[in-house]
Amino acid sequence: MWQLNLLRVGYLVMGVGLAVIKWPLLFGHEPWGLAEGTKECLLIAMSFLALLGVRYPQRMLPILLLEVSWKLLWLGVVALPLWSGDQLEGATRTQAGAVLWVVVIAAVIPWRHVLAQYVTAPGEPWRRSRRAKSGDVS
């Protein structure tokens, strides 16, 4: 039970943090361009789904995995090369600092469960078995 509650803390950090910063942007903003509008709507939707994770922590686990995945990818592909070349500065440096909060989310994810559910568990069938009757889903 403590692991589920710890997972809920991760959802709260992500959901409330994004809600406080992003939800007010829905009202009274200048028209967004394509990239900014896409980013803001994606983050607002992710905050809503993260808040659902407080109620359904295991079912919403893919939202946390998406959060960790994109942030680690960004750190490795964007921030790390700039940092290693001593060119991490300005807005990119600020963004890197914000993205590093991903350690909180990564720390609460039950990685054994993730491996068991998403990596080592058998996948769902790609087609119906020959023995299945028409109308069956399996």
mmCIF file of N, CA and C in Angstrom, residues 128 131-138:
data_model
loop_
_atom_site.group_PDB
_atom_site.id
_atom_site.type_symbol
_atom_site.label_atom_id
_atom_site.label_comp_id
_atom_site.label_asym_id
_atom_site.label_seq_id
_atom_site.Cartn_x
_atom_site.Cartn_y
_atom_site.Cartn_z
ATOM 1 N N ARG A 128 -6.906 -13.243 -34.492
ATOM 2 C CA ARG A 128 -7.725 -14.264 -33.852
ATOM 3 C C ARG A 128 -7.140 -15.638 -34.089
ATOM 4 N N ARG A 131 -9.224 -21.328 -33.900
ATOM 5 C CA ARG A 131 -10.303 -21.992 -33.191
ATOM 6 C C ARG A 131 -11.378 -21.025 -32.700
ATOM 7 N N ALA A 132 -11.078 -19.728 -32.677
ATOM 8 C CA ALA A 132 -12.047 -18.770 -32.162
ATOM 9 C C ALA A 132 -13.248 -18.649 -33.087
ATOM 10 N N LYS A 133 -14.413 -18.581 -32.498
ATOM 11 C CA LYS A 133 -15.633 -18.414 -33.275
ATOM 12 C C LYS A 133 -15.743 -16.972 -33.735
ATOM 13 N N SER A 134 -16.455 -16.733 -34.807
ATOM 14 C CA SER A 134 -16.653 -15.347 -35.234
ATOM 15 C C SER A 134 -17.450 -14.621 -34.157
ATOM 16 N N GLY A 135 -17.081 -13.401 -33.907
ATOM 17 C CA GLY A 135 -17.716 -12.642 -32.847
ATOM 18 C C GLY A 135 -16.936 -12.660 -31.549
ATOM 19 N N ASP A 136 -15.998 -13.635 -31.383
ATOM 20 C CA ASP A 136 -15.139 -13.666 -30.202
ATOM 21 C C ASP A 136 -14.045 -12.632 -30.375
ATOM 22 N N VAL A 137 -13.593 -12.073 -29.285
ATOM 23 C CA VAL A 137 -12.527 -11.083 -29.319
ATOM 24 C C VAL A 137 -11.162 -11.741 -29.268
ATOM 25 N N SER A 138 -11.038 -12.877 -28.608
ATOM 26 C CA SER A 138 -9.728 -13.522 -28.429
ATOM 27 C C SER A 138 -9.173 -14.114 -29.682
#
